[in-house]
Coordinates of C-alpha atoms in Angstrom, one line a residue:
M22 CA 81.1 -29.8 -13.8
R23 CA 79.8 -29.7 -17.4
S24 CA 82.4 -30.3 -20.1
T25 CA 82.9 -27.7 -22.9
R26 CA 84.6 -30.4 -25.0
T27 CA 81.2 -31.4 -26.4
I28 CA 78.5 -29.5 -28.2
A29 CA 75.9 -30.4 -25.5
G30 CA 78.3 -29.4 -22.7
F31 CA 79.1 -26.1 -24.4
V32 CA 75.4 -25.3 -24.8
A33 CA 74.5 -26.2 -21.2
T34 CA 77.5 -24.3 -19.8
T35 CA 77.2 -21.1 -21.8
Q36 CA 73.4 -21.3 -22.1
R37 CA 73.8 -20.2 -25.7
S38 CA 72.3 -21.7 -28.8
V39 CA 74.6 -23.3 -31.4
M40 CA 73.9 -23.7 -35.1
L41 CA 76.6 -25.4 -37.2
R42 CA 76.5 -25.7 -41.0
D43 CA 79.1 -28.6 -40.9
A44 CA 79.7 -30.3 -37.5
Q45 CA 82.7 -32.1 -38.9
D46 CA 84.5 -28.8 -39.8
T47 CA 87.1 -28.3 -37.0
E48 CA 87.4 -24.6 -37.9
Q49 CA 83.7 -24.1 -37.1
L50 CA 84.0 -26.0 -33.8
R51 CA 87.1 -24.1 -32.7
A52 CA 85.4 -20.8 -33.5
L53 CA 82.9 -21.7 -30.7
H54 CA 85.6 -23.1 -28.3
P55 CA 89.2 -24.1 -28.8
L56 CA 88.6 -27.6 -27.3
L57 CA 85.1 -28.3 -28.7
H58 CA 84.6 -31.5 -30.6
L59 CA 81.7 -33.9 -31.2
D60 CA 80.6 -36.3 -28.5
R61 CA 81.4 -39.3 -30.6
A62 CA 82.6 -40.0 -34.1
P63 CA 79.7 -38.9 -36.4
E64 CA 78.2 -41.1 -39.0
P65 CA 79.3 -40.0 -42.5
G66 CA 75.9 -38.4 -43.3
V67 CA 75.8 -36.1 -40.2
R68 CA 76.5 -32.5 -41.2
S69 CA 74.5 -29.7 -39.7
V70 CA 73.7 -29.5 -36.0
L71 CA 71.3 -27.2 -34.1
A72 CA 71.3 -27.1 -30.3
T73 CA 69.5 -24.8 -27.8
P74 CA 69.4 -24.9 -24.0
I75 CA 66.1 -25.4 -22.1
L76 CA 66.3 -22.7 -19.4
G77 CA 64.4 -22.9 -16.2
S78 CA 63.9 -20.0 -13.7
R79 CA 67.3 -20.6 -12.1
R80 CA 69.3 -22.9 -14.3
A81 CA 69.4 -24.9 -17.5
V82 CA 67.2 -28.0 -17.1
G83 CA 68.0 -29.7 -20.4
L84 CA 68.7 -29.0 -24.1
L85 CA 67.4 -29.7 -27.5
E86 CA 69.8 -31.0 -30.2
F87 CA 68.9 -31.5 -33.9
V88 CA 71.0 -33.2 -36.5
N89 CA 70.5 -32.5 -40.2
S90 CA 67.4 -30.8 -41.6
L91 CA 64.8 -32.8 -43.6
D92 CA 65.6 -31.0 -46.8
G93 CA 69.3 -31.7 -46.5
E94 CA 70.1 -28.0 -46.3
A95 CA 71.8 -26.3 -43.4
F96 CA 69.6 -25.1 -40.5
R97 CA 68.3 -21.5 -40.9
A98 CA 67.5 -18.7 -38.6
D99 CA 63.8 -19.7 -38.7
D100 CA 64.7 -23.2 -37.5
L101 CA 66.7 -21.6 -34.6
R102 CA 63.7 -19.4 -33.5
L103 CA 61.4 -22.4 -33.6
A104 CA 63.8 -24.5 -31.5
E105 CA 64.1 -21.8 -28.9
A106 CA 60.3 -21.4 -28.7
T107 CA 60.0 -25.1 -28.2
A108 CA 62.6 -25.0 -25.4
R109 CA 60.7 -22.1 -23.7
M110 CA 57.5 -24.2 -23.8
L111 CA 59.3 -27.3 -22.3
A112 CA 61.2 -25.4 -19.6
P113 CA 58.5 -25.1 -16.9
R114 CA 57.3 -28.6 -17.4
L115 CA 60.8 -30.1 -17.1
E116 CA 61.8 -27.8 -14.2
A117 CA 58.8 -29.1 -12.2
L118 CA 60.4 -32.6 -12.5
C119 CA 63.9 -31.6 -11.4
V120 CA 65.3 -32.7 -8.1
E121 CA 68.5 -31.5 -6.4
A122 CA 71.4 -33.9 -6.3
P123 CA 71.4 -34.2 -2.4
S124 CA 67.8 -35.4 -2.6
M125 CA 68.8 -38.1 -5.1
K126 CA 71.4 -39.3 -2.7
A127 CA 69.1 -39.6 0.3
P128 CA 69.2 -43.1 1.7
G129 CA 66.3 -45.3 0.6
S130 CA 64.8 -42.5 -1.5
R131 CA 62.9 -43.6 -4.6
F132 CA 60.8 -41.7 -7.2
P133 CA 57.7 -40.8 -5.1
P134 CA 59.9 -39.2 -2.4
L135 CA 61.8 -37.3 -5.1
R136 CA 58.6 -35.8 -6.3
S137 CA 57.9 -34.7 -2.8
S138 CA 61.4 -33.2 -2.5
A139 CA 61.1 -31.3 -5.7
A140 CA 57.8 -29.8 -4.5
A141 CA 59.4 -28.8 -1.2
E142 CA 61.6 -26.3 -3.2
D143 CA 58.4 -24.4 -4.2
S144 CA 57.8 -22.5 -0.9
L145 CA 54.8 -20.2 -0.9
E146 CA 57.0 -17.1 -0.4
R147 CA 59.2 -18.0 -3.5
L148 CA 56.2 -18.6 -5.7
L149 CA 54.5 -15.4 -4.7
A150 CA 57.8 -13.6 -5.4
E151 CA 57.7 -15.2 -8.9
V152 CA 54.2 -14.1 -9.3
A153 CA 55.0 -10.5 -8.4
S154 CA 57.9 -10.4 -10.9
A155 CA 56.0 -12.2 -13.7
R156 CA 55.4 -10.3 -16.9
S157 CA 52.0 -8.4 -17.0
P158 CA 49.8 -8.7 -20.0
E159 CA 51.0 -6.3 -22.7
N160 CA 49.6 -5.5 -26.1
D161 CA 53.0 -4.9 -27.8
R162 CA 54.3 -8.4 -27.5
D163 CA 54.4 -10.6 -30.6
D164 CA 52.3 -13.8 -30.7
E165 CA 55.2 -16.1 -30.0
Q166 CA 56.3 -14.2 -26.9
R167 CA 52.7 -13.9 -25.7
D168 CA 52.2 -17.7 -26.1
S169 CA 55.4 -18.4 -24.2
D170 CA 54.4 -16.1 -21.3
D171 CA 51.0 -17.7 -21.2
R172 CA 52.6 -21.1 -20.8
D173 CA 54.9 -19.8 -18.1
S174 CA 51.9 -18.3 -16.3
D175 CA 50.0 -21.7 -16.5
S176 CA 53.0 -23.5 -15.0
L177 CA 53.4 -21.0 -12.2
A178 CA 49.6 -21.1 -11.5
A179 CA 49.8 -24.9 -11.3
R180 CA 52.7 -24.8 -8.9
L181 CA 51.0 -22.2 -6.7
V182 CA 47.7 -24.2 -6.6
R183 CA 49.7 -27.3 -5.6
R184 CA 51.6 -25.4 -2.9
I185 CA 48.5 -23.8 -1.3
V186 CA 46.7 -27.2 -1.2
L187 CA 49.7 -29.0 0.3
D188 CA 50.1 -26.1 2.9
A189 CA 46.4 -26.5 3.8
Q190 CA 46.8 -30.2 4.2
Q191 CA 49.9 -29.8 6.4
R192 CA 48.0 -27.4 8.6
G193 CA 45.0 -29.6 9.0
A194 CA 42.7 -27.3 7.1
S195 CA 39.3 -28.6 5.9
D196 CA 38.7 -25.9 3.3
V197 CA 40.6 -23.3 1.3
H198 CA 38.9 -20.0 0.4
F199 CA 40.0 -17.8 -2.6
E200 CA 38.3 -14.4 -2.4
P201 CA 38.9 -11.6 -4.9
G202 CA 39.2 -8.2 -3.4
G203 CA 37.3 -5.9 -5.7
T204 CA 38.0 -5.0 -9.3
R205 CA 41.8 -4.4 -8.7
G206 CA 42.4 -6.0 -5.4
G207 CA 44.5 -9.1 -4.8
L208 CA 43.1 -12.6 -4.3
R209 CA 42.8 -13.3 -0.5
V210 CA 43.5 -16.9 0.4
R211 CA 42.2 -18.2 3.7
L212 CA 42.3 -21.7 5.4
R213 CA 39.6 -23.1 7.6
V214 CA 41.5 -24.7 10.5
D215 CA 39.7 -26.1 13.6
G216 CA 36.5 -24.4 12.5
D217 CA 38.0 -20.9 12.1
C218 CA 39.1 -19.1 8.9
I219 CA 42.7 -17.8 9.1
D220 CA 44.6 -15.7 6.5
H221 CA 47.2 -17.6 4.5
A222 CA 48.3 -15.5 1.6
T223 CA 47.4 -12.8 -0.8
V224 CA 47.9 -13.4 -4.6
P225 CA 48.6 -10.2 -6.6
A226 CA 45.6 -8.9 -8.6
T227 CA 47.4 -9.4 -11.9
F228 CA 47.6 -13.1 -11.3
R229 CA 44.3 -13.9 -9.7
S230 CA 42.6 -14.7 -13.0
S231 CA 45.3 -17.1 -14.0
L232 CA 45.1 -18.9 -10.7
V233 CA 41.3 -19.3 -10.8
Q234 CA 41.4 -20.4 -14.4
R235 CA 44.0 -23.0 -13.6
M236 CA 41.9 -24.5 -10.8
K237 CA 38.9 -24.6 -13.2
V238 CA 41.0 -26.5 -15.7
L239 CA 42.0 -29.0 -13.0
A240 CA 38.4 -29.5 -12.0
D241 CA 37.2 -29.7 -15.7
L242 CA 34.9 -26.7 -15.3
D243 CA 33.6 -24.4 -18.0
L244 CA 36.3 -21.7 -18.3
A245 CA 33.9 -19.2 -20.0
E246 CA 31.1 -19.5 -17.4
R247 CA 31.4 -16.9 -14.6
R248 CA 27.8 -16.1 -14.0
R249 CA 26.7 -19.4 -12.4
P250 CA 28.1 -21.6 -9.7
Q251 CA 30.1 -24.6 -10.8
D252 CA 31.5 -27.6 -8.9
G253 CA 34.0 -30.3 -9.7
R254 CA 36.9 -32.3 -8.4
F255 CA 40.7 -32.7 -8.9
R256 CA 43.6 -34.5 -7.3
I257 CA 47.0 -33.2 -6.2
Q258 CA 49.7 -35.9 -6.0
A259 CA 51.8 -35.6 -2.8
G260 CA 54.6 -38.1 -2.6
D261 CA 53.1 -41.6 -2.0
S262 CA 49.6 -40.2 -1.4
A263 CA 47.2 -37.9 -3.1
V264 CA 45.0 -35.0 -1.9
D265 CA 41.5 -35.2 -3.3
V266 CA 39.9 -31.8 -3.7
R267 CA 36.3 -30.7 -4.3
M268 CA 36.0 -27.3 -5.9
A269 CA 33.1 -24.9 -5.9
T270 CA 32.9 -21.5 -7.6
L271 CA 30.6 -18.7 -6.6
P272 CA 29.9 -15.5 -8.7
T273 CA 30.2 -12.4 -6.5
V274 CA 29.7 -8.7 -7.1
G275 CA 32.2 -6.9 -9.3
D276 CA 32.3 -9.6 -11.9
N277 CA 34.4 -11.7 -9.5
E278 CA 34.4 -15.4 -8.9
D279 CA 35.1 -16.9 -5.5
V280 CA 36.5 -20.4 -5.2
T281 CA 36.2 -22.8 -2.3
L282 CA 38.3 -26.0 -2.1
R283 CA 37.3 -28.7 0.3
L284 CA 40.2 -31.1 1.1
L285 CA 38.5 -34.5 1.0
S286 CA 41.7 -36.2 2.2
A287 CA 40.9 -34.5 5.6
W288 CA 37.6 -36.5 5.6
R289 CA 38.8 -40.0 6.2
P290 CA 36.9 -42.8 7.9
R291 CA 37.7 -43.1 11.6
P292 CA 36.9 -45.9 14.1
L293 CA 34.0 -45.4 16.5
D294 CA 36.4 -45.5 19.5
G295 CA 38.3 -42.6 17.9
M296 CA 35.3 -40.3 17.8
D297 CA 35.7 -38.7 21.2
F298 CA 32.8 -40.7 22.8
S299 CA 32.7 -41.0 26.6
E300 CA 32.7 -44.6 27.7
V301 CA 29.0 -44.5 28.5
N302 CA 28.0 -42.9 25.2
L303 CA 30.2 -45.2 23.1
A304 CA 28.6 -48.3 24.7
R305 CA 25.1 -46.8 24.1
F306 CA 25.8 -45.9 20.5
Q307 CA 27.3 -49.3 19.7
S308 CA 24.3 -50.9 21.2
I309 CA 22.0 -48.7 19.0
I310 CA 23.7 -49.5 15.7
A311 CA 23.8 -53.2 16.5
A312 CA 20.0 -53.3 15.9
P313 CA 19.1 -55.5 12.9
Y314 CA 16.7 -52.9 11.5
G315 CA 15.3 -49.4 12.3
I316 CA 16.6 -45.9 11.8
V317 CA 19.6 -44.2 13.5
L318 CA 20.0 -40.4 13.1
V319 CA 23.1 -38.2 13.7
V320 CA 22.1 -34.6 14.1
G321 CA 23.7 -31.2 14.7
P322 CA 24.4 -27.9 13.0
T323 CA 26.4 -27.5 9.8
G324 CA 30.0 -28.4 10.3
S325 CA 29.5 -30.5 13.4
G326 CA 31.0 -33.6 12.0
K327 CA 27.8 -35.6 11.3
T328 CA 29.2 -37.2 8.1
T329 CA 32.4 -38.3 9.9
T330 CA 30.4 -39.9 12.7
L331 CA 28.0 -41.5 10.2
H332 CA 30.8 -43.1 8.3
A333 CA 32.4 -44.3 11.5
A334 CA 29.2 -46.1 12.2
A335 CA 29.0 -47.5 8.7
G336 CA 32.6 -48.6 9.0
A337 CA 31.8 -50.5 12.2
L338 CA 29.0 -52.3 10.4
N339 CA 31.1 -52.9 7.2
T340 CA 31.7 -56.6 7.8
A341 CA 31.9 -59.5 5.3
D342 CA 28.4 -60.8 6.3
R343 CA 26.7 -57.4 5.6
K344 CA 26.0 -55.4 2.4
V345 CA 26.2 -51.7 3.1
L346 CA 24.9 -49.2 0.5
T347 CA 25.3 -45.4 0.8
V348 CA 23.8 -42.5 -1.1
E349 CA 25.3 -39.1 -0.6
D350 CA 25.7 -35.7 -2.3
P351 CA 28.6 -35.2 -2.4
V352 CA 30.5 -38.4 -1.5
E353 CA 33.2 -37.0 0.8
I354 CA 34.5 -40.2 2.4
V355 CA 35.2 -43.3 0.5
Q356 CA 35.4 -46.7 2.3
P357 CA 36.4 -50.0 0.7
G358 CA 33.6 -52.5 1.0
L359 CA 30.8 -49.9 0.9
R360 CA 28.8 -49.6 -2.3
Q361 CA 28.5 -45.8 -2.6
V362 CA 26.3 -43.8 -4.9
Q363 CA 26.6 -40.1 -5.8
A364 CA 23.2 -38.6 -5.9
N365 CA 22.5 -36.2 -8.9
A366 CA 19.1 -34.7 -8.9
R367 CA 19.8 -32.9 -12.3
I368 CA 19.6 -36.3 -14.1
G369 CA 16.8 -37.7 -12.0
L370 CA 19.0 -39.5 -9.6
G371 CA 17.9 -37.9 -6.3
F372 CA 17.9 -39.5 -2.9
P373 CA 14.4 -41.0 -3.2
E374 CA 15.2 -42.6 -6.5
V375 CA 18.4 -44.1 -5.2
L376 CA 16.7 -45.3 -2.0
R377 CA 14.0 -47.1 -4.0
A378 CA 16.7 -48.7 -6.1
F379 CA 18.5 -49.8 -2.9
L380 CA 15.4 -51.6 -1.7
R381 CA 15.7 -53.9 -4.8
S382 CA 19.4 -54.5 -4.2
D383 CA 19.2 -56.7 -1.0
P384 CA 21.1 -54.4 1.4
D385 CA 21.6 -54.9 5.2
V386 CA 22.6 -51.4 6.0
I387 CA 21.6 -48.2 4.1
L388 CA 23.4 -44.9 4.7
V389 CA 21.5 -41.8 3.6
G390 CA 23.6 -38.6 3.5
E391 CA 20.9 -36.3 4.7
M392 CA 17.1 -36.3 5.3
R393 CA 16.6 -33.4 3.0
D394 CA 12.8 -33.6 2.3
R395 CA 9.6 -35.4 3.1
V396 CA 10.0 -37.9 0.3
T397 CA 13.5 -38.9 1.3
A398 CA 12.5 -39.2 5.0
S399 CA 9.4 -41.3 4.1
V400 CA 11.3 -43.7 2.0
A401 CA 14.0 -44.0 4.6
V402 CA 11.5 -44.8 7.4
E403 CA 9.8 -47.3 5.1
A404 CA 13.1 -49.0 4.4
S405 CA 13.9 -49.1 8.2
L406 CA 10.6 -50.9 8.8
T407 CA 11.2 -53.6 6.2
G408 CA 14.3 -55.2 7.7
H409 CA 17.0 -52.7 7.0
L410 CA 19.2 -50.6 9.3
V411 CA 19.1 -47.0 8.0
L412 CA 21.7 -44.4 9.1
S413 CA 21.2 -40.7 8.2
T414 CA 21.7 -37.1 9.3
L415 CA 19.5 -34.2 10.0
Q416 CA 20.0 -30.5 10.7
A417 CA 18.9 -30.1 14.4
N418 CA 20.3 -28.4 17.4
S419 CA 19.6 -31.2 19.9
A420 CA 18.5 -34.8 19.9
A421 CA 15.1 -34.0 21.2
E422 CA 14.5 -31.4 18.5
T423 CA 14.9 -34.1 15.9
V424 CA 11.5 -35.6 16.5
P425 CA 9.4 -32.5 15.8
R426 CA 11.6 -31.7 12.8
L427 CA 10.8 -35.0 11.2
L428 CA 7.1 -35.0 12.2
G429 CA 7.0 -31.5 10.6
M430 CA 7.8 -33.2 7.3
D431 CA 4.5 -35.1 7.6
I432 CA 6.2 -38.3 8.6
D433 CA 3.7 -40.7 10.3
P434 CA 4.4 -40.5 14.0
Y435 CA 3.5 -44.2 14.5
A436 CA 5.8 -45.4 11.8
F437 CA 8.6 -43.2 13.0
A438 CA 8.1 -44.3 16.6
D439 CA 8.4 -47.9 15.6
A440 CA 11.4 -47.3 13.4
L441 CA 13.6 -45.0 15.7
R442 CA 16.5 -46.8 17.4
G443 CA 18.2 -43.6 18.6
V444 CA 19.4 -40.1 17.9
L445 CA 22.9 -38.9 18.4
A446 CA 23.4 -35.1 18.6
Q447 CA 26.8 -33.6 18.5
R448 CA 28.8 -30.4 18.4
L449 CA 32.5 -29.7 17.7
V450 CA 34.7 -27.5 19.9
K451 CA 38.4 -26.7 19.9
R452 CA 40.7 -29.1 21.6
L453 CA 43.3 -27.6 23.9
C454 CA 46.9 -28.0 22.9
T455 CA 48.4 -30.6 25.2
H456 CA 51.9 -29.0 25.0
C457 CA 50.9 -25.6 26.4
R458 CA 47.6 -25.8 28.2
A459 CA 47.7 -24.4 31.7
P460 CA 45.8 -25.9 34.7
Y461 CA 44.0 -23.7 37.2
A462 CA 41.6 -24.1 40.1
P463 CA 38.2 -22.7 39.4
T464 CA 36.9 -19.8 41.5
P465 CA 33.8 -20.2 43.6
A466 CA 31.8 -18.3 41.0
E467 CA 33.0 -20.6 38.2
W468 CA 32.1 -23.6 40.4
E469 CA 28.6 -22.3 40.8
Q470 CA 28.3 -21.7 37.1
L471 CA 29.4 -25.2 36.4
S472 CA 26.9 -26.6 38.9
D473 CA 24.0 -24.5 37.3
A474 CA 24.9 -25.6 33.8
Y475 CA 25.4 -29.3 34.7
G476 CA 22.4 -29.6 37.0
H477 CA 22.9 -29.2 40.7
D478 CA 22.0 -32.8 41.7
A479 CA 24.0 -34.4 39.0
F480 CA 26.9 -32.1 39.6
A481 CA 26.9 -32.8 43.3
V482 CA 27.4 -36.5 42.5
R483 CA 30.1 -35.6 39.9
A484 CA 31.9 -33.3 42.4
E485 CA 32.2 -35.7 45.3
R486 CA 35.9 -35.7 44.8
T487 CA 38.0 -33.1 46.7
S488 CA 38.3 -29.6 45.3
T489 CA 42.1 -30.1 44.9
E490 CA 41.4 -32.7 42.2
F491 CA 38.9 -30.4 40.5
M492 CA 41.0 -28.5 37.9
L493 CA 40.2 -26.6 34.7
H494 CA 42.6 -25.7 31.9
R495 CA 43.1 -22.5 29.8
A496 CA 44.6 -22.0 26.4
V497 CA 48.1 -20.5 26.3
G498 CA 49.7 -20.8 22.9
C499 CA 53.0 -22.3 21.6
A500 CA 54.8 -23.1 18.4
R501 CA 53.1 -26.4 18.0
C502 CA 49.6 -24.8 17.9
N503 CA 50.7 -21.6 16.0
G504 CA 50.2 -19.6 19.2
T505 CA 46.4 -20.3 19.3
G506 CA 46.4 -22.6 22.4
Y507 CA 44.2 -25.1 20.5
R508 CA 45.1 -28.0 18.2
G509 CA 42.3 -30.0 16.6
R510 CA 38.7 -30.3 17.6
V511 CA 36.8 -32.6 19.9
A512 CA 33.1 -33.8 19.6
L513 CA 30.5 -33.4 22.3
H514 CA 27.6 -35.8 22.3
E515 CA 24.1 -36.6 23.6
I516 CA 22.1 -39.7 22.8
L517 CA 18.3 -39.9 22.8
P518 CA 17.4 -43.6 22.9
G519 CA 14.5 -45.1 20.9
S520 CA 13.1 -46.6 24.0
G521 CA 9.4 -47.6 24.7
A522 CA 8.9 -44.4 26.7
I523 CA 10.3 -42.2 23.9
A524 CA 8.3 -44.1 21.3
G525 CA 5.1 -43.4 23.3
L526 CA 5.9 -39.7 23.4
I527 CA 6.5 -39.6 19.7
R528 CA 3.1 -41.1 19.0
Q529 CA 1.6 -38.4 21.1
R530 CA 3.6 -35.7 19.3
A531 CA 5.2 -34.6 22.6
T532 CA 7.0 -31.4 22.9
I533 CA 10.8 -31.0 23.0
V534 CA 10.7 -30.3 26.7
E535 CA 8.8 -33.5 27.3
L536 CA 11.1 -35.6 25.2
R537 CA 14.2 -34.1 26.8
A538 CA 12.8 -34.8 30.3
A539 CA 12.1 -38.4 29.4
A540 CA 15.6 -38.9 28.0
D541 CA 17.1 -37.4 31.1
R542 CA 15.2 -39.9 33.2
E543 CA 16.7 -42.6 31.1
G544 CA 20.2 -41.4 31.8
M545 CA 21.0 -39.2 28.8
T546 CA 24.1 -37.0 29.2
T547 CA 23.4 -33.7 27.4
V548 CA 25.9 -32.1 25.0
L549 CA 26.5 -29.4 27.6
Q550 CA 27.2 -32.0 30.3
D551 CA 29.5 -33.9 28.0
G552 CA 31.3 -30.6 27.3
I553 CA 31.8 -29.9 31.0
E554 CA 33.1 -33.4 31.5
K555 CA 35.7 -32.8 28.8
A556 CA 36.6 -29.5 30.2
L557 CA 37.2 -31.1 33.6
Q558 CA 39.4 -33.7 31.8
G559 CA 41.5 -30.9 30.3
I560 CA 40.4 -31.7 26.7
T561 CA 38.8 -28.3 26.1
D562 CA 38.0 -25.2 28.1
L563 CA 34.8 -23.7 29.4
G564 CA 34.8 -20.9 26.9
Q565 CA 34.6 -23.4 24.1
V566 CA 31.8 -25.3 25.8
R567 CA 29.8 -22.2 26.5
S568 CA 30.1 -20.8 22.9
S569 CA 29.0 -24.1 21.4
C570 CA 26.3 -25.2 23.8
L571 CA 24.7 -22.2 25.4

């Protein structure tokens, strides 16, 4: 318990300011409290004392104490008002650093865990309640009160941004969407989890501008610019780790400004054997990227995990005897050992310019974020034919579609045929929650559908096992998966090899059907077949496979 036998204790306990003309005058001290005296014997020159509490939202978090004024006179009312204004300014910043006593006594706890414990007090519900009760802008407040309220608003906005980002990280979200609802509507907050957007919170309309402005401050964006998109980055500290965030703004109708945050901490390098490859596809892909030179492409629609797979391949090649250079826009995954370049076309540092610089930097492996245009593709193919292994991505729906897409960019078919080592196409589908998925035997109609989709001959070989072993699974829903029945995502793959037969078809500008038939003859498992295999293993369900591959 705080003592009222000291000036500091009295101020902290009563949460009242104290201004003493003569701190050594016992009558003045007793007028405040009968047992009040100075903490220690004062020096002879100590006379006037001014002390004011620093009040947080729920308790006093400190105090300011001043001894003697510069002019030697007693403290005045103006001094007291200035001290109290300073205390109001410091309060939210000090409160954010406060930790409850039980947390300080936790075994083995040190400062980073304490920061985490303090953040845990700021639940989303409590913060939104603070927002709802916060003072609205008013014209009749004086400048000092308005400044104090603005500072409180900034502190609350910072805590709310932090809480939303940490919530998103804990739920495994890849993105956070802030969407204003009309001129007077609230700010809708949605998380993208396992590929789907889900509602997370609604911030009151009176606070949405403060929240957006706070994020723009964190990302070092132009606060006054609302007519054009902007992008930037910031970092949220979370205990011993940090959450790196990429922010993009988008002007929308009604003079609104949408914000999308991408959590880059969710985009970490993964090993190749953790990329959901089947044993056959893993061996094939490892063989392809083991080539000393040539081009390897990872293709698929937007959001299919191409960058993650590309970095898994780069990570496998990132050994002490190789130099690996990457050019991306933006750089979402950072790996130690890779020499990574952020492309910036606005300053003349586009993909082609960086690639040409790479060729003068003695690399073994070059990673190109995306084949965006003819020039980038031409330089990449040229690099792959001059002793470098080039890894890149392309927007395509299947491995076979990649060839006409690139040839449509006026790439020389002979050069591309010589350079191509392989194309990996992939899709992402939801992974069944292993805690609640329910097995069931397929009906004859489902069996026939599987056979048609897989290919009757191939499926007959696959289904040689007895029907009692042939089981599918359906989503149920439990607490671990938030009632959805799914938890995480799994990749489906197909690999078109850069074989002699495929190279010959590329030179002839063969059709997609001809390329796919040739790949099938060489043993390619299609994305659909890989999805059915994973459905049979209980990793996903048929609905997910159908929606992604058909």
